[in-house]
Amino acid sequence: MSAVNAQQLLPGVGQHRIVVLLIDDQKIIGEAVRRLLRDEADIEFHFCNEPANAIAEAERLSPTLILQDLVMPDVDGLELVAAFRRHPATQRVPLIVLSSTEDPKRKAEAFALGANDYLVKLPDRIELIARIRYHSSAYVAHLERDAAFRTLTAELAEAADYVRSQLPQPLDGPIRSAWEFIPCTALGGDTFGHFDIDPEHFAVFLLDVCGHGVGTALLSLSVMNALVRQTLPAVDYRDPAAVLGALNDLYAMERHNNLYFTLWYGVWHRPSRRMTYCVAGHPPAILVTPDGNTTELRLPSVPVGVAADFPYATAETAIPDGARLYLFSDGVYEVTRPGGEAYTFSEFVGHLATPAASPGHKPRETVALMRRLQGHDDFDDDVSLLELHFE
């Protein structure tokens, strides 16, 4: 795509230099148009009387508008319009065709091939300048929007990379871990982590902030840091209900731009091999025993930040030797097949129950399966899947 050169920009907001390229085999027409535009300080005029060189000249000059004759020897004007629209450097540059007659059929053909406007030559000076300014300004504004969007996209990608850098390194020992984290096209609010509270207690969590955007990601990182660094005041991190209650007080949605989040938080007691857990409106964790049986670790509750003083409850379960525990956000299983059929949660649990083709690769294999099921690689929501394997 052609871009506006730095030389085309003028000081001041909204000002830009207009670059006009006229394609016409008649030099007298070129001189006439030059005289029509010579008093316009912000319009830079160029003339090409060799239609065969038109596209090369457009590549060299990066015009903000092309004027093109329709009747020229050796070159069909309509074919040249189509050629401009096929070429990457000129396919979006506004193009005004010049014709010697007001022919509705000819005009319709020109518009069908991609012309932006149609003038009978030679047009009135005031009208010509007005149309040049209108089309050129719209084109430059479009390029500026594209540039701003590219910058925003790059910044969102950088932010997503930063979020990823804060996620935990895989564990290798009595507890092994593996995970997949795939932000959707807009920056989202999934984070997860695990940490030792003390030598006997190991905590694990996964949270999902509502919505998308930078604010959502910032909130998720704030919560993750409060958990991993254990900075919540006067809270026993071995007590999941106390942790969720403190988070609910600290992150009331009315104080955080109406954002709330779901959370699964569990504490494993190494000597007894029992997991105490608490849930805040989050999908259940799935415990898979070595014989392939599954248990959904769920509790009725509400997301953090929604209801003040909500009485979060805890539950506990044994973690057998060799068991696998899966924490995830709903983005990983809420996929739709190409025919419109939704993938069910029970199907997802059944998939988790089956052993991985390669040990430690279950999260990666699961994401690959979801992509195959929906027929494309992109997800509508953040995808987070954390596996803990207890030896």
Short mmCIF file of C-alpha atoms in Angstrom, two decimals:
data_model
loop_
_atom_site.label_atom_id
_atom_site.label_comp_id
_atom_site.label_asym_id
_atom_site.label_seq_id
_atom_site.Cartn_x
_atom_site.Cartn_y
_atom_site.Cartn_z
CA MET A 1 0.00 0.00 0.00
CA SER A 2 1.25 3.48 -0.82
CA ALA A 3 1.90 5.70 2.17
CA VAL A 4 2.02 9.46 2.59
CA ASN A 5 5.61 10.65 2.45
CA ALA A 6 7.01 12.75 5.26
CA GLN A 7 7.44 15.62 2.78
CA GLN A 8 3.68 15.66 2.23
CA LEU A 9 2.95 16.66 5.81
CA LEU A 10 2.69 20.34 6.70
CA PRO A 11 2.93 21.94 10.16
CA GLY A 12 -0.35 22.16 12.00
CA VAL A 13 -3.10 19.76 12.87
CA GLY A 14 -4.93 18.22 9.93
CA GLN A 15 -2.70 19.85 7.30
CA HIS A 16 -1.01 17.81 4.57
CA ARG A 17 0.54 18.38 1.20
CA ILE A 18 -1.62 17.29 -1.72
CA VAL A 19 0.26 15.51 -4.51
CA VAL A 20 -1.66 15.34 -7.79
CA LEU A 21 -0.56 13.18 -10.71
CA LEU A 22 -2.27 13.81 -14.08
CA ILE A 23 -2.13 11.09 -16.76
CA ASP A 24 -2.98 12.50 -20.21
CA ASP A 25 -1.30 12.13 -23.58
CA GLN A 26 -1.98 15.78 -24.48
CA LYS A 27 0.62 18.19 -23.15
CA ILE A 28 -1.81 21.09 -23.61
CA ILE A 29 -4.13 19.49 -21.06
CA GLY A 30 -1.23 19.07 -18.68
CA GLU A 31 -0.36 22.75 -18.97
CA ALA A 32 -3.99 23.80 -18.58
CA VAL A 33 -4.40 21.84 -15.34
CA ARG A 34 -1.07 23.14 -14.08
CA ARG A 35 -2.32 26.71 -14.51
CA LEU A 36 -5.58 25.88 -12.74
CA LEU A 37 -3.64 24.69 -9.70
CA ARG A 38 -0.58 26.96 -9.68
CA ASP A 39 -1.89 29.37 -7.02
CA GLU A 40 -2.61 26.57 -4.53
CA ALA A 41 0.42 26.44 -2.24
CA ASP A 42 -0.47 23.07 -0.72
CA ILE A 43 -1.00 21.30 -4.06
CA GLU A 44 2.01 19.76 -5.75
CA PHE A 45 1.26 18.99 -9.39
CA HIS A 46 2.91 16.36 -11.62
CA PHE A 47 2.15 15.48 -15.21
CA CYS A 48 2.76 12.25 -17.12
CA ASN A 49 2.00 12.22 -20.85
CA GLU A 50 3.19 8.63 -21.36
CA PRO A 51 0.39 6.36 -20.13
CA ALA A 52 2.70 3.35 -20.28
CA ASN A 53 4.78 4.99 -17.52
CA ALA A 54 1.79 5.96 -15.37
CA ILE A 55 2.09 3.29 -12.69
CA ALA A 56 5.85 3.72 -12.39
CA GLU A 57 5.38 7.48 -11.94
CA ALA A 58 2.71 6.86 -9.30
CA GLU A 59 5.08 4.54 -7.42
CA ARG A 60 7.80 7.19 -7.54
CA LEU A 61 5.63 10.14 -6.47
CA SER A 62 3.17 8.54 -3.99
CA PRO A 63 0.33 10.85 -5.08
CA THR A 64 -2.63 11.59 -2.85
CA LEU A 65 -4.81 11.83 -5.97
CA ILE A 66 -4.63 10.68 -9.60
CA LEU A 67 -6.31 12.48 -12.50
CA GLN A 68 -6.57 10.27 -15.56
CA ASP A 69 -7.83 10.76 -19.08
CA LEU A 70 -10.04 8.04 -20.51
CA VAL A 71 -9.23 8.46 -24.20
CA MET A 72 -5.55 8.02 -25.06
CA PRO A 73 -3.72 6.42 -28.00
CA ASP A 74 -2.30 2.92 -27.50
CA VAL A 75 -3.82 2.64 -24.00
CA ASP A 76 -7.43 2.03 -23.05
CA GLY A 77 -8.31 4.42 -20.23
CA LEU A 78 -10.61 1.95 -18.51
CA GLU A 79 -7.90 -0.72 -18.59
CA LEU A 80 -5.51 1.76 -16.99
CA VAL A 81 -8.05 2.44 -14.23
CA ALA A 82 -8.22 -1.32 -13.58
CA ALA A 83 -4.41 -1.54 -13.61
CA PHE A 84 -4.17 1.21 -10.98
CA ARG A 85 -6.61 -0.70 -8.81
CA ARG A 86 -4.68 -3.96 -9.17
CA HIS A 87 -1.32 -2.46 -8.23
CA PRO A 88 -0.50 -2.50 -4.48
CA ALA A 89 1.01 1.00 -4.54
CA THR A 90 -2.06 2.63 -6.12
CA GLN A 91 -5.05 0.40 -5.35
CA ARG A 92 -6.38 2.81 -2.71
CA VAL A 93 -5.24 6.15 -4.12
CA PRO A 94 -8.31 8.22 -5.12
CA LEU A 95 -8.66 8.41 -8.88
CA ILE A 96 -10.69 10.97 -10.85
CA VAL A 97 -11.24 10.12 -14.50
CA LEU A 98 -11.39 12.90 -17.09
CA SER A 99 -13.57 12.47 -20.13
CA SER A 100 -14.49 14.65 -23.07
CA THR A 101 -18.17 13.67 -22.82
CA GLU A 102 -20.82 13.12 -20.14
CA ASP A 103 -21.48 9.49 -21.10
CA PRO A 104 -23.52 7.61 -18.44
CA LYS A 105 -22.44 4.20 -19.70
CA ARG A 106 -18.77 5.20 -19.76
CA LYS A 107 -19.13 6.73 -16.33
CA ALA A 108 -20.71 3.55 -14.94
CA GLU A 109 -17.88 1.44 -16.35
CA ALA A 110 -15.27 3.73 -14.77
CA PHE A 111 -16.92 3.54 -11.35
CA ALA A 112 -17.29 -0.24 -11.64
CA LEU A 113 -13.54 -0.54 -12.21
CA GLY A 114 -12.70 1.55 -9.14
CA ALA A 115 -12.74 5.22 -10.14
CA ASN A 116 -13.69 7.56 -7.30
CA ASP A 117 -15.01 10.44 -9.41
CA TYR A 118 -15.75 11.55 -12.98
CA LEU A 119 -15.22 14.98 -14.52
CA VAL A 120 -15.74 16.32 -18.02
CA LYS A 121 -12.57 18.13 -19.04
CA LEU A 122 -11.69 20.76 -18.60
CA PRO A 123 -13.62 21.26 -15.37
CA ASP A 124 -14.22 24.57 -13.64
CA ARG A 125 -11.23 25.57 -11.51
CA ILE A 126 -13.20 25.91 -8.26
CA GLU A 127 -14.90 22.54 -8.74
CA LEU A 128 -11.63 20.80 -9.65
CA ILE A 129 -9.79 22.14 -6.60
CA ALA A 130 -12.71 21.27 -4.32
CA ARG A 131 -12.79 17.67 -5.56
CA ILE A 132 -9.02 17.33 -5.33
CA ARG A 133 -9.04 18.56 -1.74
CA TYR A 134 -11.99 16.37 -0.77
CA HIS A 135 -10.62 13.10 -2.15
CA SER A 136 -7.03 13.76 -1.13
CA SER A 137 -7.95 14.72 2.44
CA ALA A 138 -10.10 11.61 2.84
CA TYR A 139 -7.25 9.44 1.54
CA VAL A 140 -4.66 10.94 3.88
CA ALA A 141 -7.05 10.58 6.82
CA HIS A 142 -7.53 6.93 5.88
CA LEU A 143 -3.76 6.37 5.81
CA GLU A 144 -3.37 8.09 9.17
CA ARG A 145 -6.08 5.86 10.66
CA ASP A 146 -4.30 2.80 9.26
CA ALA A 147 -1.01 3.97 10.76
CA ALA A 148 -2.65 4.59 14.14
CA PHE A 149 -4.26 1.15 14.03
CA ARG A 150 -0.93 -0.50 13.23
CA THR A 151 0.67 1.34 16.14
CA LEU A 152 -2.13 0.30 18.48
CA THR A 153 -1.92 -3.30 17.30
CA ALA A 154 1.83 -3.35 17.90
CA GLU A 155 1.38 -1.87 21.37
CA LEU A 156 -1.30 -4.42 22.24
CA ALA A 157 0.99 -7.21 21.05
CA GLU A 158 3.77 -5.79 23.22
CA ALA A 159 1.40 -5.67 26.19
CA ALA A 160 0.36 -9.28 25.54
CA ASP A 161 4.04 -10.29 25.47
CA TYR A 162 4.53 -8.55 28.81
CA VAL A 163 1.56 -10.40 30.34
CA ARG A 164 3.04 -13.65 29.06
CA SER A 165 6.43 -12.81 30.57
CA GLN A 166 4.77 -12.58 34.01
CA LEU A 167 3.34 -16.10 33.84
CA PRO A 168 5.16 -18.79 35.84
CA GLN A 169 8.00 -20.91 34.57
CA PRO A 170 7.04 -24.57 34.21
CA LEU A 171 7.68 -26.66 37.32
CA ASP A 172 9.74 -29.85 37.20
CA GLY A 173 9.78 -31.92 40.37
CA PRO A 174 7.19 -33.47 42.69
CA ILE A 175 4.75 -31.11 40.99
CA ARG A 176 5.19 -30.74 37.24
CA SER A 177 3.38 -28.05 35.29
CA ALA A 178 2.64 -27.15 31.69
CA TRP A 179 0.44 -24.44 30.27
CA GLU A 180 -0.83 -22.69 27.19
CA PHE A 181 -1.73 -18.99 27.07
CA ILE A 182 -3.08 -17.48 23.85
CA PRO A 183 -4.44 -13.92 23.97
CA CYS A 184 -7.27 -13.25 21.55
CA THR A 185 -6.97 -10.50 18.94
CA ALA A 186 -7.83 -7.90 21.59
CA LEU A 187 -5.80 -7.84 24.80
CA GLY A 188 -7.68 -9.76 27.44
CA GLY A 189 -7.60 -10.47 31.14
CA ASP A 190 -6.49 -14.05 31.78
CA THR A 191 -3.63 -14.71 34.20
CA PHE A 192 -2.58 -17.63 36.34
CA GLY A 193 0.19 -18.69 38.64
CA HIS A 194 1.38 -20.82 41.55
CA PHE A 195 3.63 -20.25 44.53
CA ASP A 196 4.80 -21.77 47.81
CA ILE A 197 3.11 -20.22 50.83
CA ASP A 198 5.43 -22.15 53.14
CA PRO A 199 7.26 -25.50 52.92
CA GLU A 200 4.01 -27.44 53.43
CA HIS A 201 1.52 -25.37 51.41
CA PHE A 202 1.46 -24.80 47.66
CA ALA A 203 -1.07 -22.39 46.09
CA VAL A 204 -2.37 -22.32 42.52
CA PHE A 205 -4.86 -19.99 40.84
CA LEU A 206 -6.32 -18.90 37.51
CA LEU A 207 -8.40 -15.77 36.96
CA ASP A 208 -10.33 -14.22 34.08
CA VAL A 209 -11.26 -10.52 34.09
CA CYS A 210 -14.42 -9.57 32.19
CA GLY A 211 -14.03 -7.82 28.86
CA HIS A 212 -10.93 -6.99 26.84
CA GLY A 213 -8.48 -4.14 26.58
CA VAL A 214 -5.58 -2.58 28.40
CA GLY A 215 -7.60 -1.85 31.56
CA THR A 216 -8.65 -5.49 31.78
CA ALA A 217 -5.04 -6.68 31.43
CA LEU A 218 -3.83 -4.21 34.05
CA LEU A 219 -6.42 -5.45 36.54
CA SER A 220 -5.49 -9.08 35.94
CA LEU A 221 -1.79 -8.33 36.51
CA SER A 222 -2.61 -6.40 39.68
CA VAL A 223 -4.54 -9.36 41.09
CA MET A 224 -1.82 -11.82 40.05
CA ASN A 225 0.84 -9.77 41.83
CA ALA A 226 -1.31 -9.51 44.98
CA LEU A 227 -1.53 -13.29 45.04
CA VAL A 228 1.98 -14.35 44.03
CA ARG A 229 3.68 -11.73 46.22
CA GLN A 230 1.20 -12.32 49.06
CA THR A 231 0.60 -8.61 49.60
CA LEU A 232 -3.03 -8.72 50.73
CA PRO A 233 -2.99 -7.27 54.25
CA ALA A 234 -3.62 -9.57 57.23
CA VAL A 235 -4.66 -12.53 55.06
CA ASP A 236 -3.76 -16.16 55.64
CA TYR A 237 -3.01 -17.39 52.12
CA ARG A 238 -3.57 -20.96 53.32
CA ASP A 239 -7.27 -20.10 53.67
CA PRO A 240 -8.82 -19.82 50.16
CA ALA A 241 -12.07 -18.25 51.43
CA ALA A 242 -10.14 -15.56 53.28
CA VAL A 243 -8.12 -14.80 50.15
CA LEU A 244 -11.22 -14.43 47.96
CA GLY A 245 -12.97 -12.36 50.59
CA ALA A 246 -10.01 -9.96 50.78
CA LEU A 247 -9.88 -9.70 46.98
CA ASN A 248 -13.63 -9.04 46.89
CA ASP A 249 -13.19 -6.14 49.31
CA LEU A 250 -10.17 -4.70 47.51
CA TYR A 251 -11.46 -5.04 43.94
CA ALA A 252 -15.10 -3.96 44.24
CA MET A 253 -16.20 -3.34 40.67
CA GLU A 254 -17.54 0.16 41.36
CA ARG A 255 -13.98 1.21 42.24
CA HIS A 256 -12.42 -0.49 39.22
CA ASN A 257 -14.28 0.82 36.19
CA ASN A 258 -17.05 -1.78 36.61
CA LEU A 259 -14.61 -4.62 35.99
CA TYR A 260 -14.93 -7.91 37.84
CA PHE A 261 -13.19 -11.25 37.55
CA THR A 262 -13.72 -14.95 38.08
CA LEU A 263 -11.14 -16.94 40.02
CA TRP A 264 -10.25 -20.49 41.04
CA TYR A 265 -7.82 -20.62 43.97
CA GLY A 266 -6.55 -23.76 45.66
CA VAL A 267 -4.02 -24.66 48.36
CA TRP A 268 -2.39 -28.09 48.39
CA HIS A 269 -1.15 -29.41 51.73
CA ARG A 270 1.84 -31.58 50.90
CA PRO A 271 1.88 -33.88 53.97
CA SER A 272 -1.82 -34.82 53.72
CA ARG A 273 -2.03 -34.53 49.91
CA ARG A 274 -5.31 -32.63 50.28
CA MET A 275 -6.36 -29.62 48.20
CA THR A 276 -8.54 -26.93 49.79
CA TYR A 277 -10.10 -24.67 47.19
CA CYS A 278 -12.46 -21.75 46.68
CA VAL A 279 -14.22 -20.56 43.53
CA ALA A 280 -15.48 -17.13 42.48
CA GLY A 281 -17.82 -17.67 39.52
CA HIS A 282 -15.10 -19.56 37.63
CA PRO A 283 -15.32 -22.82 35.66
CA PRO A 284 -14.48 -25.81 37.84
CA ALA A 285 -11.00 -27.23 37.94
CA ILE A 286 -10.84 -30.80 36.64
CA LEU A 287 -9.06 -33.47 38.66
CA VAL A 288 -8.04 -36.52 36.65
CA THR A 289 -6.93 -39.58 38.65
CA PRO A 290 -4.41 -42.09 37.25
CA ASP A 291 -7.24 -44.46 36.30
CA GLY A 292 -8.86 -41.74 34.13
CA ASN A 293 -11.74 -40.79 36.43
CA THR A 294 -12.59 -37.09 36.57
CA THR A 295 -13.94 -34.84 39.32
CA GLU A 296 -15.21 -31.30 38.76
CA LEU A 297 -13.97 -29.09 41.58
CA ARG A 298 -16.72 -26.50 41.61
CA LEU A 299 -18.61 -24.37 44.14
CA PRO A 300 -21.62 -22.06 43.71
CA SER A 301 -20.42 -18.45 44.01
CA VAL A 302 -20.22 -15.05 42.32
CA PRO A 303 -17.27 -13.31 40.61
CA VAL A 304 -14.93 -11.16 42.66
CA GLY A 305 -16.07 -7.55 42.85
CA VAL A 306 -19.76 -8.13 42.14
CA ALA A 307 -21.28 -8.52 45.61
CA ALA A 308 -19.84 -6.93 48.75
CA ASP A 309 -19.30 -9.23 51.75
CA PHE A 310 -20.18 -12.35 49.77
CA PRO A 311 -19.58 -15.41 52.00
CA TYR A 312 -17.17 -17.49 49.92
CA ALA A 313 -17.06 -21.14 50.98
CA THR A 314 -14.29 -23.71 50.69
CA ALA A 315 -14.18 -27.39 49.83
CA GLU A 316 -11.38 -29.91 49.80
CA THR A 317 -10.39 -33.04 47.96
CA ALA A 318 -7.61 -35.58 48.03
CA ILE A 319 -4.98 -35.44 45.30
CA PRO A 320 -3.84 -39.01 44.59
CA ASP A 321 -0.32 -39.79 43.55
CA GLY A 322 -0.05 -39.40 39.77
CA ALA A 323 -3.19 -37.23 39.47
CA ARG A 324 -3.49 -34.32 37.04
CA LEU A 325 -5.25 -31.04 37.85
CA TYR A 326 -6.46 -28.66 35.14
CA LEU A 327 -7.33 -24.99 35.62
CA PHE A 328 -8.60 -23.03 32.63
CA SER A 329 -10.61 -20.07 31.38
CA ASP A 330 -13.81 -20.59 29.41
CA GLY A 331 -12.14 -19.37 26.22
CA VAL A 332 -10.39 -22.72 25.77
CA TYR A 333 -13.54 -24.83 25.45
CA GLU A 334 -16.21 -22.38 24.23
CA VAL A 335 -15.66 -23.07 20.54
CA THR A 336 -18.11 -23.66 17.73
CA ARG A 337 -17.68 -26.13 14.92
CA PRO A 338 -17.95 -24.82 11.32
CA GLY A 339 -21.51 -26.18 11.07
CA GLY A 340 -22.61 -24.12 14.08
CA GLU A 341 -22.58 -26.95 16.64
CA ALA A 342 -21.09 -25.93 19.98
CA TYR A 343 -18.40 -28.02 21.64
CA THR A 344 -19.78 -29.11 25.01
CA PHE A 345 -18.15 -28.89 28.41
CA SER A 346 -18.61 -32.62 28.94
CA GLU A 347 -16.73 -33.28 25.72
CA PHE A 348 -13.95 -31.04 26.97
CA VAL A 349 -13.74 -32.90 30.29
CA GLY A 350 -13.67 -36.20 28.42
CA HIS A 351 -10.75 -34.95 26.36
CA LEU A 352 -8.82 -33.91 29.49
CA ALA A 353 -9.34 -37.40 30.94
CA THR A 354 -7.42 -39.04 28.11
CA PRO A 355 -3.63 -39.24 28.50
CA ALA A 356 -1.49 -36.90 26.44
CA ALA A 357 0.15 -38.30 23.33
CA SER A 358 3.39 -36.83 24.70
CA PRO A 359 3.81 -36.47 28.48
CA GLY A 360 3.44 -32.85 29.60
CA HIS A 361 1.93 -31.75 26.28
CA LYS A 362 -1.75 -32.00 27.16
CA PRO A 363 -2.33 -28.20 27.14
CA ARG A 364 -0.68 -27.88 23.74
CA GLU A 365 -2.60 -30.85 22.34
CA THR A 366 -5.86 -29.41 23.71
CA VAL A 367 -5.35 -26.06 22.01
CA ALA A 368 -4.52 -27.84 18.75
CA LEU A 369 -7.74 -29.86 19.05
CA MET A 370 -9.85 -26.72 19.64
CA ARG A 371 -8.37 -25.11 16.55
CA ARG A 372 -9.18 -28.18 14.47
CA LEU A 373 -12.73 -28.29 15.82
CA GLN A 374 -13.50 -24.68 14.96
CA GLY A 375 -11.63 -24.79 11.65
CA HIS A 376 -9.33 -21.80 12.26
CA ASP A 377 -6.54 -20.68 14.59
CA ASP A 378 -8.03 -17.54 16.16
CA PHE A 379 -10.05 -17.62 19.38
CA ASP A 380 -12.85 -15.23 20.36
CA ASP A 381 -11.55 -15.00 23.92
CA ASP A 382 -8.29 -15.49 25.80
CA VAL A 383 -7.23 -19.11 26.13
CA SER A 384 -5.57 -20.22 29.35
CA LEU A 385 -5.00 -23.86 30.33
CA LEU A 386 -2.76 -24.87 33.22
CA GLU A 387 -1.88 -28.50 34.01
CA LEU A 388 -0.40 -29.63 37.32
CA HIS A 389 0.85 -33.22 37.56
CA PHE A 390 1.28 -34.45 41.13
CA GLU A 391 3.89 -37.20 41.47
#
